Amino acid sequence: MNLADKIKIKEIWVSPGELTNNHFVEKLKKANIAIHISKVGDKIPIFDSALQVLSNGYTGKGDNNDSIVTYGNFYHTKFLFTGDLEQEGEKELLRNYPKLKVDVLKVGHHGSKTSSNHDFIKEINPKLALISVGKENRYGHPNQETLETLKKYQIRILRTDQKGALKLMQINQQWRIQTVR
């Protein structure tokens, strides 16, 4: 919620499980932020297209597997954003979307040991993995085993703890990645 202190947020999309966190919901209400409860199939407008909600949580408890998972095809590049999804959620995602293939994966749960298992990575076959993780974080993310899984499948890895913020730009029919510290 520190972000809401710095910029105006009009609306936030949450999974039904997030509503179990009363403190979070109260902070949103105090900040006058509209709450949109996502549903599978919802489309979030972005660029000239939209992200499609593939999952809005599996447990309903507000845990990592209640992350909103979105998929989008932008300028002929397929993106999958997995939030904090862990292996249980990845398996469920593959059961629901058995032919899911992506070019760019936002790695789940900051690259922890509980995310990005071999079967999931092999099946979705990304070319690029983005890992959002704090530098020298107390959890030791990303986990070495997760990094080895990505390397095994020859996936290019970009990490925010090493590169800073990642900015993807589409220029002349090609994606460019700029890092910002």
PDB file of C-alpha atoms in Angstrom:
ATOM      1  CA  MET A   1       0.000   0.000   0.000  1.00  0.00           C
ATOM      2  CA  ASN A   2       3.012   2.339   0.100  1.00  0.00           C
ATOM      3  CA  LEU A   3       2.529   2.837  -3.629  1.00  0.00           C
ATOM      4  CA  ALA A   4      -0.869   4.424  -2.981  1.00  0.00           C
ATOM      5  CA  ASP A   5       0.913   7.063  -0.901  1.00  0.00           C
ATOM      6  CA  LYS A   6       2.963   8.070  -3.942  1.00  0.00           C
ATOM      7  CA  ILE A   7       0.603   7.787  -6.916  1.00  0.00           C
ATOM      8  CA  LYS A   8      -3.137   7.909  -7.440  1.00  0.00           C
ATOM      9  CA  ILE A   9      -4.589   4.435  -7.894  1.00  0.00           C
ATOM     10  CA  LYS A  10      -8.124   4.401  -9.273  1.00  0.00           C
ATOM     11  CA  GLU A  11      -8.779   0.667  -9.264  1.00  0.00           C
ATOM     12  CA  ILE A  12      -7.170  -2.557  -8.128  1.00  0.00           C
ATOM     13  CA  TRP A  13      -7.960  -6.042  -9.398  1.00  0.00           C
ATOM     14  CA  VAL A  14      -7.955  -8.766  -6.758  1.00  0.00           C
ATOM     15  CA  SER A  15      -8.801 -12.437  -6.486  1.00  0.00           C
ATOM     16  CA  PRO A  16     -11.715 -13.400  -4.236  1.00  0.00           C
ATOM     17  CA  GLY A  17      -9.188 -14.823  -1.760  1.00  0.00           C
ATOM     18  CA  GLU A  18      -7.622 -11.381  -1.267  1.00  0.00           C
ATOM     19  CA  LEU A  19     -10.845 -10.223   0.348  1.00  0.00           C
ATOM     20  CA  THR A  20     -10.007 -12.455   3.330  1.00  0.00           C
ATOM     21  CA  ASN A  21      -7.289  -9.940   4.290  1.00  0.00           C
ATOM     22  CA  ASN A  22      -9.375  -7.393   6.211  1.00  0.00           C
ATOM     23  CA  HIS A  23      -6.421  -5.065   6.838  1.00  0.00           C
ATOM     24  CA  PHE A  24      -5.694  -4.876   3.099  1.00  0.00           C
ATOM     25  CA  VAL A  25      -9.344  -4.242   2.217  1.00  0.00           C
ATOM     26  CA  GLU A  26      -9.639  -1.491   4.850  1.00  0.00           C
ATOM     27  CA  LYS A  27      -6.524   0.254   3.506  1.00  0.00           C
ATOM     28  CA  LEU A  28      -7.994   0.180  -0.004  1.00  0.00           C
ATOM     29  CA  LYS A  29     -11.248   1.664   1.233  1.00  0.00           C
ATOM     30  CA  LYS A  30      -9.455   4.408   3.196  1.00  0.00           C
ATOM     31  CA  ALA A  31      -7.427   5.282   0.090  1.00  0.00           C
ATOM     32  CA  ASN A  32     -10.675   5.384  -1.924  1.00  0.00           C
ATOM     33  CA  ILE A  33      -9.433   2.747  -4.367  1.00  0.00           C
ATOM     34  CA  ALA A  34     -12.110   0.856  -6.280  1.00  0.00           C
ATOM     35  CA  ILE A  35     -11.869  -2.913  -5.854  1.00  0.00           C
ATOM     36  CA  HIS A  36     -12.527  -5.140  -8.876  1.00  0.00           C
ATOM     37  CA  ILE A  37     -12.900  -8.832  -8.049  1.00  0.00           C
ATOM     38  CA  SER A  38     -11.475 -10.703 -11.020  1.00  0.00           C
ATOM     39  CA  LYS A  39     -13.175 -13.580 -12.771  1.00  0.00           C
ATOM     40  CA  VAL A  40     -11.699 -16.112 -15.170  1.00  0.00           C
ATOM     41  CA  GLY A  41     -12.169 -14.712 -18.668  1.00  0.00           C
ATOM     42  CA  ASP A  42     -12.070 -11.052 -17.599  1.00  0.00           C
ATOM     43  CA  LYS A  43     -10.090  -8.826 -19.935  1.00  0.00           C
ATOM     44  CA  ILE A  44      -7.855  -6.063 -18.586  1.00  0.00           C
ATOM     45  CA  PRO A  45      -7.309  -3.426 -21.304  1.00  0.00           C
ATOM     46  CA  ILE A  46      -3.655  -2.705 -22.059  1.00  0.00           C
ATOM     47  CA  PHE A  47      -1.998  -1.262 -25.176  1.00  0.00           C
ATOM     48  CA  ASP A  48      -4.283  -1.983 -28.134  1.00  0.00           C
ATOM     49  CA  SER A  49      -5.205  -5.341 -26.641  1.00  0.00           C
ATOM     50  CA  ALA A  50      -5.966  -6.887 -23.256  1.00  0.00           C
ATOM     51  CA  LEU A  51      -4.662  -9.259 -20.646  1.00  0.00           C
ATOM     52  CA  GLN A  52      -7.018 -12.172 -20.113  1.00  0.00           C
ATOM     53  CA  VAL A  53      -7.508 -13.538 -16.595  1.00  0.00           C
ATOM     54  CA  LEU A  54      -6.731 -17.276 -16.747  1.00  0.00           C
ATOM     55  CA  SER A  55      -7.033 -17.834 -13.019  1.00  0.00           C
ATOM     56  CA  ASN A  56      -8.268 -15.808 -10.095  1.00  0.00           C
ATOM     57  CA  GLY A  57      -7.129 -18.173  -7.385  1.00  0.00           C
ATOM     58  CA  TYR A  58      -7.527 -21.770  -6.413  1.00  0.00           C
ATOM     59  CA  THR A  59      -7.810 -21.810  -2.645  1.00  0.00           C
ATOM     60  CA  GLY A  60      -9.919 -18.806  -1.671  1.00  0.00           C
ATOM     61  CA  LYS A  61      -7.673 -18.317   1.366  1.00  0.00           C
ATOM     62  CA  GLY A  62      -5.663 -15.332   0.149  1.00  0.00           C
ATOM     63  CA  ASP A  63      -2.449 -17.341  -0.170  1.00  0.00           C
ATOM     64  CA  ASN A  64       0.056 -17.389  -3.053  1.00  0.00           C
ATOM     65  CA  ASN A  65      -2.044 -19.706  -5.213  1.00  0.00           C
ATOM     66  CA  ASP A  66      -4.845 -17.137  -5.069  1.00  0.00           C
ATOM     67  CA  SER A  67      -2.806 -14.889  -7.357  1.00  0.00           C
ATOM     68  CA  ILE A  68      -4.453 -13.522 -10.461  1.00  0.00           C
ATOM     69  CA  VAL A  69      -2.805 -15.128 -13.494  1.00  0.00           C
ATOM     70  CA  THR A  70      -3.027 -13.188 -16.753  1.00  0.00           C
ATOM     71  CA  TYR A  71      -2.101 -13.937 -20.355  1.00  0.00           C
ATOM     72  CA  GLY A  72      -1.734 -11.549 -23.251  1.00  0.00           C
ATOM     73  CA  ASN A  73      -0.554 -11.592 -26.848  1.00  0.00           C
ATOM     74  CA  PHE A  74       1.018  -8.234 -27.633  1.00  0.00           C
ATOM     75  CA  TYR A  75       2.656  -7.524 -30.974  1.00  0.00           C
ATOM     76  CA  HIS A  76       3.028 -11.262 -31.715  1.00  0.00           C
ATOM     77  CA  THR A  77       4.586 -12.007 -28.324  1.00  0.00           C
ATOM     78  CA  LYS A  78       2.772 -14.135 -25.730  1.00  0.00           C
ATOM     79  CA  PHE A  79       3.127 -13.048 -22.086  1.00  0.00           C
ATOM     80  CA  LEU A  80       2.154 -14.918 -18.909  1.00  0.00           C
ATOM     81  CA  PHE A  81       2.055 -13.082 -15.583  1.00  0.00           C
ATOM     82  CA  THR A  82       1.756 -15.518 -12.674  1.00  0.00           C
ATOM     83  CA  GLY A  83       1.841 -13.306  -9.583  1.00  0.00           C
ATOM     84  CA  ASP A  84       2.913 -15.424  -6.595  1.00  0.00           C
ATOM     85  CA  LEU A  85       1.660 -18.670  -8.108  1.00  0.00           C
ATOM     86  CA  GLU A  86       3.324 -21.795  -6.725  1.00  0.00           C
ATOM     87  CA  GLN A  87       3.601 -25.333  -8.111  1.00  0.00           C
ATOM     88  CA  GLU A  88       0.087 -26.380  -7.068  1.00  0.00           C
ATOM     89  CA  GLY A  89      -1.348 -23.426  -8.970  1.00  0.00           C
ATOM     90  CA  GLU A  90       0.930 -24.087 -11.956  1.00  0.00           C
ATOM     91  CA  LYS A  91      -0.375 -27.653 -12.191  1.00  0.00           C
ATOM     92  CA  GLU A  92      -3.963 -26.426 -12.053  1.00  0.00           C
ATOM     93  CA  LEU A  93      -3.195 -23.845 -14.743  1.00  0.00           C
ATOM     94  CA  LEU A  94      -1.844 -26.572 -17.053  1.00  0.00           C
ATOM     95  CA  ARG A  95      -4.894 -28.751 -16.385  1.00  0.00           C
ATOM     96  CA  ASN A  96      -7.136 -25.866 -17.435  1.00  0.00           C
ATOM     97  CA  TYR A  97      -4.934 -24.725 -20.361  1.00  0.00           C
ATOM     98  CA  PRO A  98      -3.027 -27.821 -21.577  1.00  0.00           C
ATOM     99  CA  LYS A  99      -1.771 -26.152 -24.774  1.00  0.00           C
ATOM    100  CA  LEU A 100      -0.546 -22.959 -23.095  1.00  0.00           C
ATOM    101  CA  LYS A 101       2.680 -21.681 -24.680  1.00  0.00           C
ATOM    102  CA  VAL A 102       4.365 -18.371 -23.897  1.00  0.00           C
ATOM    103  CA  ASP A 103       7.313 -16.304 -25.019  1.00  0.00           C
ATOM    104  CA  VAL A 104       7.739 -14.262 -21.834  1.00  0.00           C
ATOM    105  CA  LEU A 105       7.067 -15.581 -18.330  1.00  0.00           C
ATOM    106  CA  LYS A 106       6.910 -13.428 -15.220  1.00  0.00           C
ATOM    107  CA  VAL A 107       8.200 -16.108 -12.865  1.00  0.00           C
ATOM    108  CA  GLY A 108       5.912 -16.900  -9.951  1.00  0.00           C
ATOM    109  CA  HIS A 109       6.612 -16.099  -6.296  1.00  0.00           C
ATOM    110  CA  HIS A 110       9.862 -14.187  -6.943  1.00  0.00           C
ATOM    111  CA  GLY A 111      11.559 -17.330  -8.245  1.00  0.00           C
ATOM    112  CA  SER A 112      11.132 -19.220  -4.977  1.00  0.00           C
ATOM    113  CA  LYS A 113      11.683 -22.970  -4.700  1.00  0.00           C
ATOM    114  CA  THR A 114       7.898 -23.429  -4.620  1.00  0.00           C
ATOM    115  CA  SER A 115       7.414 -22.052  -8.142  1.00  0.00           C
ATOM    116  CA  SER A 116       8.441 -22.805 -11.727  1.00  0.00           C
ATOM    117  CA  ASN A 117       8.776 -26.577 -11.574  1.00  0.00           C
ATOM    118  CA  HIS A 118      10.301 -28.538 -14.456  1.00  0.00           C
ATOM    119  CA  ASP A 119       6.989 -29.772 -15.900  1.00  0.00           C
ATOM    120  CA  PHE A 120       5.486 -26.284 -15.946  1.00  0.00           C
ATOM    121  CA  ILE A 121       8.521 -24.660 -17.568  1.00  0.00           C
ATOM    122  CA  LYS A 122       8.918 -27.479 -20.103  1.00  0.00           C
ATOM    123  CA  GLU A 123       5.243 -27.280 -21.083  1.00  0.00           C
ATOM    124  CA  ILE A 124       4.857 -23.507 -21.470  1.00  0.00           C
ATOM    125  CA  ASN A 125       8.298 -23.217 -23.112  1.00  0.00           C
ATOM    126  CA  PRO A 126       9.152 -19.530 -22.486  1.00  0.00           C
ATOM    127  CA  LYS A 127      12.087 -17.815 -24.189  1.00  0.00           C
ATOM    128  CA  LEU A 128      12.469 -15.134 -21.514  1.00  0.00           C
ATOM    129  CA  ALA A 129      11.886 -15.278 -17.750  1.00  0.00           C
ATOM    130  CA  LEU A 130      11.374 -12.096 -15.741  1.00  0.00           C
ATOM    131  CA  ILE A 131      11.998 -12.394 -12.003  1.00  0.00           C
ATOM    132  CA  SER A 132      10.789  -9.580  -9.775  1.00  0.00           C
ATOM    133  CA  VAL A 133      12.838  -9.846  -6.598  1.00  0.00           C
ATOM    134  CA  GLY A 134      14.440  -7.528  -4.064  1.00  0.00           C
ATOM    135  CA  LYS A 135      18.206  -7.341  -3.834  1.00  0.00           C
ATOM    136  CA  GLU A 136      19.670  -9.410  -0.973  1.00  0.00           C
ATOM    137  CA  ASN A 137      16.156 -10.267   0.270  1.00  0.00           C
ATOM    138  CA  ARG A 138      15.790 -12.247   3.490  1.00  0.00           C
ATOM    139  CA  TYR A 139      14.143 -15.184   1.703  1.00  0.00           C
ATOM    140  CA  GLY A 140      17.074 -15.847  -0.609  1.00  0.00           C
ATOM    141  CA  HIS A 141      14.904 -15.463  -3.700  1.00  0.00           C
ATOM    142  CA  PRO A 142      15.327 -16.430  -6.429  1.00  0.00           C
ATOM    143  CA  ASN A 143      16.092 -20.001  -5.420  1.00  0.00           C
ATOM    144  CA  GLN A 144      19.088 -21.620  -7.105  1.00  0.00           C
ATOM    145  CA  GLU A 145      17.018 -24.677  -8.070  1.00  0.00           C
ATOM    146  CA  THR A 146      14.515 -22.463  -9.893  1.00  0.00           C
ATOM    147  CA  LEU A 147      17.342 -20.685 -11.718  1.00  0.00           C
ATOM    148  CA  GLU A 148      18.816 -24.066 -12.732  1.00  0.00           C
ATOM    149  CA  THR A 149      15.437 -25.177 -14.092  1.00  0.00           C
ATOM    150  CA  LEU A 150      15.252 -22.058 -16.262  1.00  0.00           C
ATOM    151  CA  LYS A 151      18.847 -22.508 -17.440  1.00  0.00           C
ATOM    152  CA  LYS A 152      18.207 -26.181 -18.266  1.00  0.00           C
ATOM    153  CA  TYR A 153      15.635 -25.076 -20.831  1.00  0.00           C
ATOM    154  CA  GLN A 154      17.928 -22.306 -22.145  1.00  0.00           C
ATOM    155  CA  ILE A 155      15.618 -19.507 -21.034  1.00  0.00           C
ATOM    156  CA  ARG A 156      17.061 -16.018 -20.868  1.00  0.00           C
ATOM    157  CA  ILE A 157      16.669 -14.656 -17.321  1.00  0.00           C
ATOM    158  CA  LEU A 158      16.270 -11.020 -16.288  1.00  0.00           C
ATOM    159  CA  ARG A 159      16.159 -10.231 -12.568  1.00  0.00           C
ATOM    160  CA  THR A 160      15.199  -6.961 -10.924  1.00  0.00           C
ATOM    161  CA  ASP A 161      17.714  -7.514  -8.101  1.00  0.00           C
ATOM    162  CA  GLN A 162      20.507  -7.439 -10.687  1.00  0.00           C
ATOM    163  CA  LYS A 163      19.160  -5.087 -13.365  1.00  0.00           C
ATOM    164  CA  GLY A 164      16.713  -2.825 -11.533  1.00  0.00           C
ATOM    165  CA  ALA A 165      13.255  -2.167 -12.941  1.00  0.00           C
ATOM    166  CA  LEU A 166      12.567  -3.757 -16.313  1.00  0.00           C
ATOM    167  CA  LYS A 167      10.865  -1.725 -19.009  1.00  0.00           C
ATOM    168  CA  LEU A 168       9.646  -3.541 -22.090  1.00  0.00           C
ATOM    169  CA  MET A 169       9.085  -1.387 -25.166  1.00  0.00           C
ATOM    170  CA  GLN A 170       7.807  -2.353 -28.590  1.00  0.00           C
ATOM    171  CA  ILE A 171       9.763  -0.502 -31.283  1.00  0.00           C
ATOM    172  CA  ASN A 172       9.512  -1.223 -35.025  1.00  0.00           C
ATOM    173  CA  GLN A 173       7.828  -4.613 -34.548  1.00  0.00           C
ATOM    174  CA  GLN A 174      10.506  -5.694 -32.043  1.00  0.00           C
ATOM    175  CA  TRP A 175      10.559  -5.787 -28.249  1.00  0.00           C
ATOM    176  CA  ARG A 176      13.317  -3.860 -26.509  1.00  0.00           C
ATOM    177  CA  ILE A 177      14.131  -4.264 -22.853  1.00  0.00           C
ATOM    178  CA  GLN A 178      15.473  -1.328 -20.916  1.00  0.00           C
ATOM    179  CA  THR A 179      16.668  -1.580 -17.340  1.00  0.00           C
ATOM    180  CA  VAL A 180      16.210   1.275 -14.916  1.00  0.00           C
ATOM    181  CA  ARG A 181      17.989   1.702 -11.579  1.00  0.00           C
TER     182      ARG A 181
END
